[in-house]
PDB file of C-alpha atoms in Angstrom:
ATOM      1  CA  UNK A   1     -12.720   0.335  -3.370  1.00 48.00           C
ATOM      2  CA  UNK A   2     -13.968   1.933  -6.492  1.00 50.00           C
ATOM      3  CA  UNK A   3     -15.405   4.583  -5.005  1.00 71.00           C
ATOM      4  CA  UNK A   4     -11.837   6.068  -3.168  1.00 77.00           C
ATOM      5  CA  UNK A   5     -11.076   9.284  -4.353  1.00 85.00           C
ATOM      6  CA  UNK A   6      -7.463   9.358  -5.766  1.00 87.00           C
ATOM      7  CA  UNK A   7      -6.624  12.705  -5.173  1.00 87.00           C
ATOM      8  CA  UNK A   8      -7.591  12.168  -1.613  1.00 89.00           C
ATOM      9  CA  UNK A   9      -4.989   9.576  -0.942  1.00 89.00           C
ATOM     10  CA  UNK A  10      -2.097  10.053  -3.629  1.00 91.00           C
ATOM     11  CA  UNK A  11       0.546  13.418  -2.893  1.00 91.00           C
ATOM     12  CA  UNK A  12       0.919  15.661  -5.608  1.00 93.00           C
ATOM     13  CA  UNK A  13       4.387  14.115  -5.999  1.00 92.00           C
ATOM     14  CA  UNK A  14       2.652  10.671  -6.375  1.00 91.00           C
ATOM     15  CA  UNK A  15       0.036  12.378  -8.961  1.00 93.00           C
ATOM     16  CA  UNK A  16       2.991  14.122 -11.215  1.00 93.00           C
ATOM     17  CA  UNK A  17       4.908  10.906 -11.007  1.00 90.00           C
ATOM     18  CA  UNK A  18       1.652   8.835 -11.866  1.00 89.00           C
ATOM     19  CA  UNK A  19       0.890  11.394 -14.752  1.00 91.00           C
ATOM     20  CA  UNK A  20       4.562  10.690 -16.230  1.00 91.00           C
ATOM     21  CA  UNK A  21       4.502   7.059 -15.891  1.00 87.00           C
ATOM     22  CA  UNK A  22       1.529   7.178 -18.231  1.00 89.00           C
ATOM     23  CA  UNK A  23       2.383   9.126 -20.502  1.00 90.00           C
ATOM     24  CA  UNK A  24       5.640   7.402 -20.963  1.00 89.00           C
ATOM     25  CA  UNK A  25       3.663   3.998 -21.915  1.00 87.00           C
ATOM     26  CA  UNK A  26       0.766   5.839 -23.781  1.00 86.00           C
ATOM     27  CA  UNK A  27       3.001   5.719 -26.774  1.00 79.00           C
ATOM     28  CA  UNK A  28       0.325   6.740 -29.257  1.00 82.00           C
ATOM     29  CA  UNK A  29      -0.934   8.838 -27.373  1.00 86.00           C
ATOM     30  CA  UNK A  30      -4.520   7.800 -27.010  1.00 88.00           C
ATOM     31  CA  UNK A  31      -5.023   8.336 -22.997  1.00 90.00           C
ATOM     32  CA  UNK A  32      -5.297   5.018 -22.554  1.00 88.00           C
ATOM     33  CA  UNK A  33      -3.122   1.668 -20.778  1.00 84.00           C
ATOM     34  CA  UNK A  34      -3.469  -2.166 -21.609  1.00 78.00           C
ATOM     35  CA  UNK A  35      -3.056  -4.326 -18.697  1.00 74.00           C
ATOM     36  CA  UNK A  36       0.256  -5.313 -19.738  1.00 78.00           C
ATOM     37  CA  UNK A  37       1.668  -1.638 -19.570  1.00 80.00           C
ATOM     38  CA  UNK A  38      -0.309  -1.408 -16.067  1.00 78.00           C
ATOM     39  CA  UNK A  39       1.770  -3.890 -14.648  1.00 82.00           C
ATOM     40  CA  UNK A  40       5.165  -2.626 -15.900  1.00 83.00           C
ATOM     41  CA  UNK A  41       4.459   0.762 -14.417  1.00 81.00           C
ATOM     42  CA  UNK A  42       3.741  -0.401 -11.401  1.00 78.00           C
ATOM     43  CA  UNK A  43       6.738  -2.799 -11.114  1.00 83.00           C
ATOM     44  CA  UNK A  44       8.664   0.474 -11.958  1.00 79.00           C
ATOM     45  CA  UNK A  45       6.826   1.954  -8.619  1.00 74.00           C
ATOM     46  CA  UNK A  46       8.696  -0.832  -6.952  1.00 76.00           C
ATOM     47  CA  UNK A  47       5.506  -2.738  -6.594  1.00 76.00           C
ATOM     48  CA  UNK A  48       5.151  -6.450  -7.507  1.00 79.00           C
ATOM     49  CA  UNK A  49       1.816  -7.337  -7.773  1.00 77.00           C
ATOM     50  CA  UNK A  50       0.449 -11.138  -8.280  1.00 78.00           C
ATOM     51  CA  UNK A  51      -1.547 -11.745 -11.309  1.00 77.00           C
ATOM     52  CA  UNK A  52      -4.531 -12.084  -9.103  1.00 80.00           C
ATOM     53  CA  UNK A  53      -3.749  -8.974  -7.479  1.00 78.00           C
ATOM     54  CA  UNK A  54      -3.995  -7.147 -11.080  1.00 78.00           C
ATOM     55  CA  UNK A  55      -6.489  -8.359 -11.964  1.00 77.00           C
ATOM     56  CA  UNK A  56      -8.254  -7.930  -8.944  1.00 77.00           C
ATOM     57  CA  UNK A  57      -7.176  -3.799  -9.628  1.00 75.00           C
ATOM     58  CA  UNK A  58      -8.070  -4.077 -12.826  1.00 77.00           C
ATOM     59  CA  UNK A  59     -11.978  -5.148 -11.685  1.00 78.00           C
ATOM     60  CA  UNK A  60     -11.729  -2.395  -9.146  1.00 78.00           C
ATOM     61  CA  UNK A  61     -10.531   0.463 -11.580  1.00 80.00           C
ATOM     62  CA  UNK A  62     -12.129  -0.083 -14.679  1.00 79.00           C
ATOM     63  CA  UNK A  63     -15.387  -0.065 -12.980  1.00 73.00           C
ATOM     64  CA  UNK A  64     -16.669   0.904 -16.799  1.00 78.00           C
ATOM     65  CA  UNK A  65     -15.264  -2.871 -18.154  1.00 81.00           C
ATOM     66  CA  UNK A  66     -13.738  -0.894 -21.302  1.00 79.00           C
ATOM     67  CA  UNK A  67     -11.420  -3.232 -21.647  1.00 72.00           C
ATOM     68  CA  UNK A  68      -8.400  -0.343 -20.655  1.00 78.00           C
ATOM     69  CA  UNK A  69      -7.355   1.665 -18.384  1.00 85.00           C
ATOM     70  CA  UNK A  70      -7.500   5.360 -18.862  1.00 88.00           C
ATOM     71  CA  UNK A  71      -5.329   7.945 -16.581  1.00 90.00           C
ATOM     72  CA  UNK A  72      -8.223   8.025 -13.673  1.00 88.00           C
ATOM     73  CA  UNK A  73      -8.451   4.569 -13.579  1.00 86.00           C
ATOM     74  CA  UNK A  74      -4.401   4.429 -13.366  1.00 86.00           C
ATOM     75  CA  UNK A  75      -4.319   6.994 -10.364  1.00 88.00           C
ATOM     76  CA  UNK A  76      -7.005   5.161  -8.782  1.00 85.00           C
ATOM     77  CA  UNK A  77      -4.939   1.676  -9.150  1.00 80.00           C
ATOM     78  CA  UNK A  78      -1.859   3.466  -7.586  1.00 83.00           C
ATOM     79  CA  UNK A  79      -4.186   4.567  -4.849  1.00 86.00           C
ATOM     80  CA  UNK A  80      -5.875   1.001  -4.065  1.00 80.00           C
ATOM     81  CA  UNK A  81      -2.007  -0.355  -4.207  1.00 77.00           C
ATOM     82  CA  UNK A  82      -0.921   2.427  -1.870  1.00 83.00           C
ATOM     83  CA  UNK A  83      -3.901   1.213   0.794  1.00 83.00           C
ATOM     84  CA  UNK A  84      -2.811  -2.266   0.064  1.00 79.00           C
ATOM     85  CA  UNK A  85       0.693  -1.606   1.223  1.00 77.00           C
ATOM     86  CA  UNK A  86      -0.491   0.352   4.306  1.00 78.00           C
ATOM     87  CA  UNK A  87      -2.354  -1.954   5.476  1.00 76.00           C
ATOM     88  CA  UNK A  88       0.561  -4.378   5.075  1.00 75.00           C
ATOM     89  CA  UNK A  89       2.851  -2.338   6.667  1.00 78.00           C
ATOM     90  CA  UNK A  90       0.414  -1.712   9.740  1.00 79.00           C
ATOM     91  CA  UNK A  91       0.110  -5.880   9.731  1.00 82.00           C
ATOM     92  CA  UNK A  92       4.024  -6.300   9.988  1.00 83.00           C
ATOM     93  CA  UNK A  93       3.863  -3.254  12.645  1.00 84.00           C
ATOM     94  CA  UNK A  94       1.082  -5.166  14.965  1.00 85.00           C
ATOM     95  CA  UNK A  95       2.950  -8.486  14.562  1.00 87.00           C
ATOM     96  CA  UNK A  96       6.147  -6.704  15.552  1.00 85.00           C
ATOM     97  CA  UNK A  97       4.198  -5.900  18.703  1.00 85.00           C
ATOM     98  CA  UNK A  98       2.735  -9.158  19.797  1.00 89.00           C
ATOM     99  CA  UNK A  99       5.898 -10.434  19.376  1.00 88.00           C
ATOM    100  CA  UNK A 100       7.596  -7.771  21.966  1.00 85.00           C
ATOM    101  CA  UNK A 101       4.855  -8.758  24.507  1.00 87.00           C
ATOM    102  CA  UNK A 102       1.871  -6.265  23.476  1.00 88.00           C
ATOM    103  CA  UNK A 103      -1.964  -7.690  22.530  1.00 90.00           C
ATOM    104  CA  UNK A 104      -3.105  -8.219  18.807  1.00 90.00           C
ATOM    105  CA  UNK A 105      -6.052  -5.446  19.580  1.00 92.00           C
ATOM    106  CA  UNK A 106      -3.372  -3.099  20.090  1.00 89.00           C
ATOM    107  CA  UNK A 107      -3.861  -2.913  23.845  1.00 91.00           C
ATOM    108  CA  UNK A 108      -0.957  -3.561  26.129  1.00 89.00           C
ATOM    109  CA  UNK A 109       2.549  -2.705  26.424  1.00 89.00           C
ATOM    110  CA  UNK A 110       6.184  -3.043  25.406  1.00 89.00           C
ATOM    111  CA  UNK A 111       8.302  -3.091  27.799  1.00 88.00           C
ATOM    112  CA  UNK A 112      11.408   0.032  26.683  1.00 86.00           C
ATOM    113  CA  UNK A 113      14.470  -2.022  28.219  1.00 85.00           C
ATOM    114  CA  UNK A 114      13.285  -5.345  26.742  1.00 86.00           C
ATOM    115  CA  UNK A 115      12.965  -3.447  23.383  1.00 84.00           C
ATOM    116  CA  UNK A 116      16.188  -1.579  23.917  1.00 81.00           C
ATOM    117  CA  UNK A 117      18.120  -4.923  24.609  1.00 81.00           C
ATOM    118  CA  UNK A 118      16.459  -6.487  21.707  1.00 82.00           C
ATOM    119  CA  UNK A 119      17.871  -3.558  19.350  1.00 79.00           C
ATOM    120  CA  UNK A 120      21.057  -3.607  20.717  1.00 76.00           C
ATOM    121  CA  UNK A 121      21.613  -7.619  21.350  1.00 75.00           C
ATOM    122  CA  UNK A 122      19.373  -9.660  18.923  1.00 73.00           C
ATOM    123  CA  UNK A 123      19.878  -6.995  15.917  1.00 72.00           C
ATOM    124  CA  UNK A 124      22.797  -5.403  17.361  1.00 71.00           C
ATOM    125  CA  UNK A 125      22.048  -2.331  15.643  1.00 69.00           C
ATOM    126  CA  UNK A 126      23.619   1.095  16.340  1.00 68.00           C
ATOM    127  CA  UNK A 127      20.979   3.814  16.547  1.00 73.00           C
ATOM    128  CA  UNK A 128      20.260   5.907  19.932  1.00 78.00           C
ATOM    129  CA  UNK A 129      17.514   3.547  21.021  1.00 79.00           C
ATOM    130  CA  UNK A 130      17.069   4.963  23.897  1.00 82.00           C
ATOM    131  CA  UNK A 131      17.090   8.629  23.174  1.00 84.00           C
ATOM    132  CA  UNK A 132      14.330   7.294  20.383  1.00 82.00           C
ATOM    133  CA  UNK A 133      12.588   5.576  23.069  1.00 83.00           C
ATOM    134  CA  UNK A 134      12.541   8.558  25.169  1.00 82.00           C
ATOM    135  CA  UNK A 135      11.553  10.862  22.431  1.00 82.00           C
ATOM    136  CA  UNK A 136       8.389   8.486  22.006  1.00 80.00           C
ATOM    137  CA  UNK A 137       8.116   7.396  25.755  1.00 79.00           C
ATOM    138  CA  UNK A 138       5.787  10.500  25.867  1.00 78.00           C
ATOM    139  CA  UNK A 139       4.129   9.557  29.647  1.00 80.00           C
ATOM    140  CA  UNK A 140       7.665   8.661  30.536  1.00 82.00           C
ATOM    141  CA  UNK A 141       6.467   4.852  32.224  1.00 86.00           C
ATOM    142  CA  UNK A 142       8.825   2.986  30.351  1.00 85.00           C
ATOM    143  CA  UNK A 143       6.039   1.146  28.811  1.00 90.00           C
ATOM    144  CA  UNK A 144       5.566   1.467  25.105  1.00 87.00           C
ATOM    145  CA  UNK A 145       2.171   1.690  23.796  1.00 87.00           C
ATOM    146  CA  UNK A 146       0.857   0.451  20.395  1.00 88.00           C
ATOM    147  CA  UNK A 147       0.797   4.092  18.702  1.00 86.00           C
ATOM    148  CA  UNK A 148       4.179   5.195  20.853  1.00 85.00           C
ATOM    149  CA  UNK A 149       5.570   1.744  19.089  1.00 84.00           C
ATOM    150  CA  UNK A 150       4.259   2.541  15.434  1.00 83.00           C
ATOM    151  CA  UNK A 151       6.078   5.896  15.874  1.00 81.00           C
ATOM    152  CA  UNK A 152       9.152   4.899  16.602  1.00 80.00           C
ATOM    153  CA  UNK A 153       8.963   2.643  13.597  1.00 75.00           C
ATOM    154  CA  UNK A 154       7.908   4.978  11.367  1.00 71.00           C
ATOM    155  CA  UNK A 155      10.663   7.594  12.233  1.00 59.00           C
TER     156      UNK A 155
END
């Protein structure tokens, strides 16, 4: 993963907030991070990574083994995180799935009334379902497909 492009996967709100995260712990200004300081920042992020998860970043973005991280190896940590959590969120997205009746290789449907019942019922939550459902629904067979499902999750 060292050789992902930051600037390629990070917003330019991600980069400014990034760029003031570091320079908020880079007390003496040197342009540099200790792996302590690495970790606080990106709790503040919201993230909580394990210890073997740091230092698994830390492997990945001081590719140079200085010893600490300078502001390109920070935005590249934020960016391997970032991928990390996609690829989480795509996992809880596929099990979500399989467990509505679709296949693990994405194939396969989801039946819209069994969804819409399990909404309404199970989590007895109040959103339009089915106008979301119907908004997503785009072939109109009542059948939701993998990507018609991630949609309506992500929305």
């Amino acid at each position: 993963m060292n050789q992902i492009n930051p600037d390629q996967i990070l917003t330019s709100e991600e980069i400014k907030a990034a760029k003031d995260a570091f320079e908020a712990y880079d007390k003496m200004g040197y342009g540099t991070l200790e792996v302590e300081e690495l970790q606080k920042i990106l709790e503040e992020f919201g993230h909580k990574p394990s210890k073997e998860e740091l230092q698994q970043m830390i492997i990945q973005v001081d590719v140079k083994n200085k010893g600490f991280i300078d502001f390109e190896d920070f935005k590249r940590a934020i960016a391997i995180y970032k991928i990390i959590e996609e690829d989480n969120e795509e996992d809880d997205t596929l099990d979500a799935f399989v467990a509505m009746g679709g296949n693990a290789d994405k194939s396969g449907t989801v039946d819209a009334t069994k969804l819409i019942q399990i909404i309404k019922s199970d989590f007895k939550m109040t959103i339009d379902i089915e106008r979301l459902i119907n908004e997503m629904d785009r072939d109109k067979s009542g059948q939701i497909s993998y990507q018609e499902f991630k949609n309506l999750l992500s929305d």
